[in-house]
PDB file of C-alpha atoms in Angstrom:
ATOM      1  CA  UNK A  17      95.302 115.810  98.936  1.00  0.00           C
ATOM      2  CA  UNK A  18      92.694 113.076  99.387  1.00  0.00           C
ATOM      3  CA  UNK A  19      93.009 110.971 102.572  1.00  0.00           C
ATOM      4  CA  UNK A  20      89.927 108.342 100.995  1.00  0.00           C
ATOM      5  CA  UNK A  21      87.610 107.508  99.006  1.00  0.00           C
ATOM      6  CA  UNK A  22      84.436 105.228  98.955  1.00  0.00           C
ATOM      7  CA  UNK A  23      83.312 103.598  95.717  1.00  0.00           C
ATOM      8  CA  UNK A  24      79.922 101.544  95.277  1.00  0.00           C
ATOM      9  CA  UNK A  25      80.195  98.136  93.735  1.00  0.00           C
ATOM     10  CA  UNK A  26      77.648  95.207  92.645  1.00  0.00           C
ATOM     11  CA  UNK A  27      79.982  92.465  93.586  1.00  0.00           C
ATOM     12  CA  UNK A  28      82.181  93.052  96.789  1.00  0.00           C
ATOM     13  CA  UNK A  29      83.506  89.591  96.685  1.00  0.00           C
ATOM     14  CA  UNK A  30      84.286  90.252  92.687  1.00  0.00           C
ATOM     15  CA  UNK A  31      85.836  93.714  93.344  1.00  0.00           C
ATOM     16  CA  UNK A  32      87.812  92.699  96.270  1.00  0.00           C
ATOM     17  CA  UNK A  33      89.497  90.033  94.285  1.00  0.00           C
ATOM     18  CA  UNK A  34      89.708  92.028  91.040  1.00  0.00           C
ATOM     19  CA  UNK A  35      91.358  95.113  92.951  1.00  0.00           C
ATOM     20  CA  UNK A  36      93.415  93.020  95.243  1.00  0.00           C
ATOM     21  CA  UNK A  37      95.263  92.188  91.881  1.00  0.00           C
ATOM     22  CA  UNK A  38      94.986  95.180  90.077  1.00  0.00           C
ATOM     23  CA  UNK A  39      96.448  97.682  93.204  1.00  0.00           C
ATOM     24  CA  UNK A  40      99.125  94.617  94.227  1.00  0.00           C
ATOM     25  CA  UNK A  41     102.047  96.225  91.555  1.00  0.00           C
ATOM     26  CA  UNK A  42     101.247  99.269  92.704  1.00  0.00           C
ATOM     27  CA  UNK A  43     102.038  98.464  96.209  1.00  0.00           C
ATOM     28  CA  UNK A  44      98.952  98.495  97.374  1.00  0.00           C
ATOM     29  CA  UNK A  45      98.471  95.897  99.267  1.00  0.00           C
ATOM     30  CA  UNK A  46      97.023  96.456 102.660  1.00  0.00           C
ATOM     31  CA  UNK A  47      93.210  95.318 102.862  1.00  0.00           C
ATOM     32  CA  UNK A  48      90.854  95.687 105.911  1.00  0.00           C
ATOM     33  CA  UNK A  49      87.495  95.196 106.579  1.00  0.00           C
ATOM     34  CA  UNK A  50      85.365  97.562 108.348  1.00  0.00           C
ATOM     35  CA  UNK A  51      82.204  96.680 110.007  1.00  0.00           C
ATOM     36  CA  UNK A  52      79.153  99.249 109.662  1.00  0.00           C
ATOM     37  CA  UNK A  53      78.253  98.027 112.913  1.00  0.00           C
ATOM     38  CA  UNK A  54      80.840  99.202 114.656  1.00  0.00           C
ATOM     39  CA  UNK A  55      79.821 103.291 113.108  1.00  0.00           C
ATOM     40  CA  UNK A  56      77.031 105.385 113.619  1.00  0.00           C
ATOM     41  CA  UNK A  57      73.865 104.103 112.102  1.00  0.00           C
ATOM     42  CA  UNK A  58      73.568 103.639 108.803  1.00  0.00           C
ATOM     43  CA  UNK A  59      77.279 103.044 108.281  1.00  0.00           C
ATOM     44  CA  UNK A  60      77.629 100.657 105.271  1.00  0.00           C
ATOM     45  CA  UNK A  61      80.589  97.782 105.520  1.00  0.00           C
ATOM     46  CA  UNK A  62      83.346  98.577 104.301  1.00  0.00           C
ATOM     47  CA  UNK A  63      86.553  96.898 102.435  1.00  0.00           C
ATOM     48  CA  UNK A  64      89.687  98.452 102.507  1.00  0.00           C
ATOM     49  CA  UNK A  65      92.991  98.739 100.242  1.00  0.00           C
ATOM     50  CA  UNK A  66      95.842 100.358 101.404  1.00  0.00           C
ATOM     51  CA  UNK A  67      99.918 101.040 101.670  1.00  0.00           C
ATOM     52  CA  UNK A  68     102.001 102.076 104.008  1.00  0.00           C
ATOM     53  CA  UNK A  69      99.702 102.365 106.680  1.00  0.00           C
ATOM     54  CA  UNK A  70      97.418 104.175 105.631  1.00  0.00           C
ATOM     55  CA  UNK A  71      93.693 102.552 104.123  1.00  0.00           C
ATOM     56  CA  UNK A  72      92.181 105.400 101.337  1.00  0.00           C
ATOM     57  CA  UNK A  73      91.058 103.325  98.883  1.00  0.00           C
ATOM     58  CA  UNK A  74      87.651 101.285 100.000  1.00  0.00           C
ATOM     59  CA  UNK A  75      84.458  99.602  98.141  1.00  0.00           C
ATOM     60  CA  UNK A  76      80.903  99.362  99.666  1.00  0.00           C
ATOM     61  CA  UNK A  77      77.965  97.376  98.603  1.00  0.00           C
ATOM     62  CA  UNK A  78      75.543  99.412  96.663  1.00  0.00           C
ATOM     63  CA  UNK A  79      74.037 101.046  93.567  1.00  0.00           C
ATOM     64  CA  UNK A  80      76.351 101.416  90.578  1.00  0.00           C
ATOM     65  CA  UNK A  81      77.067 104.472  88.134  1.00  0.00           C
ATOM     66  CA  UNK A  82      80.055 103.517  86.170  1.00  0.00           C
ATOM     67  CA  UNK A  83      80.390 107.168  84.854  1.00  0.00           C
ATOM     68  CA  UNK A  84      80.154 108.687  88.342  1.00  0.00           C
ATOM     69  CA  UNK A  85      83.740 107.957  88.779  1.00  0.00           C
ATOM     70  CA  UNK A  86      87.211 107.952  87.266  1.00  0.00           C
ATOM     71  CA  UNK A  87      89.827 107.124  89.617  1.00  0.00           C
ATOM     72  CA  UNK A  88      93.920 107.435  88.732  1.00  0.00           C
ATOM     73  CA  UNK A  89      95.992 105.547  90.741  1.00  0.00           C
ATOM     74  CA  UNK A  90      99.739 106.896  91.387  1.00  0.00           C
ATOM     75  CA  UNK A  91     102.280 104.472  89.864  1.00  0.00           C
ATOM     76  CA  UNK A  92     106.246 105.217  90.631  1.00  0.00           C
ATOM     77  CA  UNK A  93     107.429 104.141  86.894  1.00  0.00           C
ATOM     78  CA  UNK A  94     106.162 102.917  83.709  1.00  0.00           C
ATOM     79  CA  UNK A  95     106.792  99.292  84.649  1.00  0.00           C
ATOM     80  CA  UNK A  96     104.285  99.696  87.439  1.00  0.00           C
ATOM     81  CA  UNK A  97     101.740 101.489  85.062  1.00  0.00           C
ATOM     82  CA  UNK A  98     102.620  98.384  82.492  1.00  0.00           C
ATOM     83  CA  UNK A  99     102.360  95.746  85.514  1.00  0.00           C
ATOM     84  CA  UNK A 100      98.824  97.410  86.761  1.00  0.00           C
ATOM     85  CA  UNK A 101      97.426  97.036  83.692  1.00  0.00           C
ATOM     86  CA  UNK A 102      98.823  93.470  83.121  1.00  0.00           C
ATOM     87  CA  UNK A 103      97.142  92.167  86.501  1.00  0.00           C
ATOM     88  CA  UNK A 104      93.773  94.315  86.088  1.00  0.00           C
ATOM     89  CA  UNK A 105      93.619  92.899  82.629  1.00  0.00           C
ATOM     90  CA  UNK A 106      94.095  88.889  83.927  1.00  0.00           C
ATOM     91  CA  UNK A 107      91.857  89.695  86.592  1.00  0.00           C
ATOM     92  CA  UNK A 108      88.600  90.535  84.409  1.00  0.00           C
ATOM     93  CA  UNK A 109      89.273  93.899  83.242  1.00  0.00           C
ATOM     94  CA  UNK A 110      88.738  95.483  79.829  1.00  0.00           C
ATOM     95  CA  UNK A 111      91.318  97.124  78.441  1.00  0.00           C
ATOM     96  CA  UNK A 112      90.220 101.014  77.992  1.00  0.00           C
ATOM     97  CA  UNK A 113      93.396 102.399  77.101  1.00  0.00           C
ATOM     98  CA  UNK A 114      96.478 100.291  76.449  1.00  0.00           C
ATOM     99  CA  UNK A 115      99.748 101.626  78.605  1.00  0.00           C
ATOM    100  CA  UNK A 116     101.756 104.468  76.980  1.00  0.00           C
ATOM    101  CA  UNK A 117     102.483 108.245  76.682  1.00  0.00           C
ATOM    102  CA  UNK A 118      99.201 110.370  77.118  1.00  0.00           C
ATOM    103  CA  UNK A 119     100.600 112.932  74.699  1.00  0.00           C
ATOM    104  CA  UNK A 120      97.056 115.263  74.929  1.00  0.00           C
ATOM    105  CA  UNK A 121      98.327 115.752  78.421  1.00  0.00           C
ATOM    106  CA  UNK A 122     102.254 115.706  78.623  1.00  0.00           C
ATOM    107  CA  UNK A 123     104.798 113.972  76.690  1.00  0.00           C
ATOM    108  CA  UNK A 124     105.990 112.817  80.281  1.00  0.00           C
ATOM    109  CA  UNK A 125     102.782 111.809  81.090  1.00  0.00           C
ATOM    110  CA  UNK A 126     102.476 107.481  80.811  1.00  0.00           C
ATOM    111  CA  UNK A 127      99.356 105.791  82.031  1.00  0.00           C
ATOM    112  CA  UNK A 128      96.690 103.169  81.038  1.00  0.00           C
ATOM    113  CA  UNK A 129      93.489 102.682  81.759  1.00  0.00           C
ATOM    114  CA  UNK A 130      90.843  99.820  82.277  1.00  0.00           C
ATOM    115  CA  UNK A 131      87.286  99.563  83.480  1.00  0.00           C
ATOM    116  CA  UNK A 132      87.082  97.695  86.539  1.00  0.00           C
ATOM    117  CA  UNK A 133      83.725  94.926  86.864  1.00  0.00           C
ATOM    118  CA  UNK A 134      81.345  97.751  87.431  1.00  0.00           C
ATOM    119  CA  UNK A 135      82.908  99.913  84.984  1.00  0.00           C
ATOM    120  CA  UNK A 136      84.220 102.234  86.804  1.00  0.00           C
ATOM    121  CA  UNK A 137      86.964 103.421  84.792  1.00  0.00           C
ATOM    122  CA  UNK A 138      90.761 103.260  86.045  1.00  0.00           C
ATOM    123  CA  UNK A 139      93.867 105.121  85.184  1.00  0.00           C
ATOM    124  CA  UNK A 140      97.508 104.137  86.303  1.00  0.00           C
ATOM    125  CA  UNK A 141      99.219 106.906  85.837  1.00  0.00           C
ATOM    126  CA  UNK A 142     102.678 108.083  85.979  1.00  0.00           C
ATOM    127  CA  UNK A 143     104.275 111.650  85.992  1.00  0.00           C
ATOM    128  CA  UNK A 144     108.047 111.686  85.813  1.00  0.00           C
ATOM    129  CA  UNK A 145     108.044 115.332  86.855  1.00  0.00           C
ATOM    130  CA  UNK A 146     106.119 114.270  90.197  1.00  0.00           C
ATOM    131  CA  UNK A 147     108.839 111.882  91.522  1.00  0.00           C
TER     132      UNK A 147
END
């Protein structure tokens, strides 16, 4: 299991905003803000999302390689995967797979996916057979 993950953005302000609506139906909805300072040198800022107190999700400032990364984010039912994709979509994202069975992968398996600003690209996913 992953405890967290950093991803590099353009825009912090623009992927703080964008993510803070995307992750919200998802009940993600913790954010914190980490500064470098306060690590060993070098440490970049930090800005965290979160949910039940724990923070794994964070962006950084820095260089961006949109097909470095694919990230799926654990919904608990298809309205949550619908509702993700509903709020990443008003909040600037492009649509890169419209919410419904993944049938390559499992006939229980619902997701969609979007590319976030950067183009990272996004999955919410959920797996009836994980719940």
């Amino acid at each position: 299991m992953l405890d967290h993950i950093f991803v590099s953005v353009s825009d912090p302000d623009r992927s703080i905003a964008f993510y803070t609506r995307a992750l919200a139906p998802l009940g993600i909805v913790n954010r914190h803000d980490y500064d470098g300072k306060d690590g060993p040198p070098g440490h970049p800022d930090l800005k965290g999302f979160g949910a039940h107190g724990r923070m794994f999700f964070w962006l950084r400032h820095g260089s961006v390689d949109a097909r470095a990364v694919h990230i799926g984010f654990v919904a608990d039912s298809q309205a949550q995967v619908d509702a993700a994709y509903t709020a990443a979509m008003a909040a600037g994202g492009t649509d890169n797979g419209a919410p419904g069975p993944r049938l390559h992968y499992d006939p229980r398996y619902y997701a969609a996916n979007v590319l976030d600003p950067d183009g990272y690209s996004l999955e919410f996913v959920y797996k009836s057979w994980q719940h």
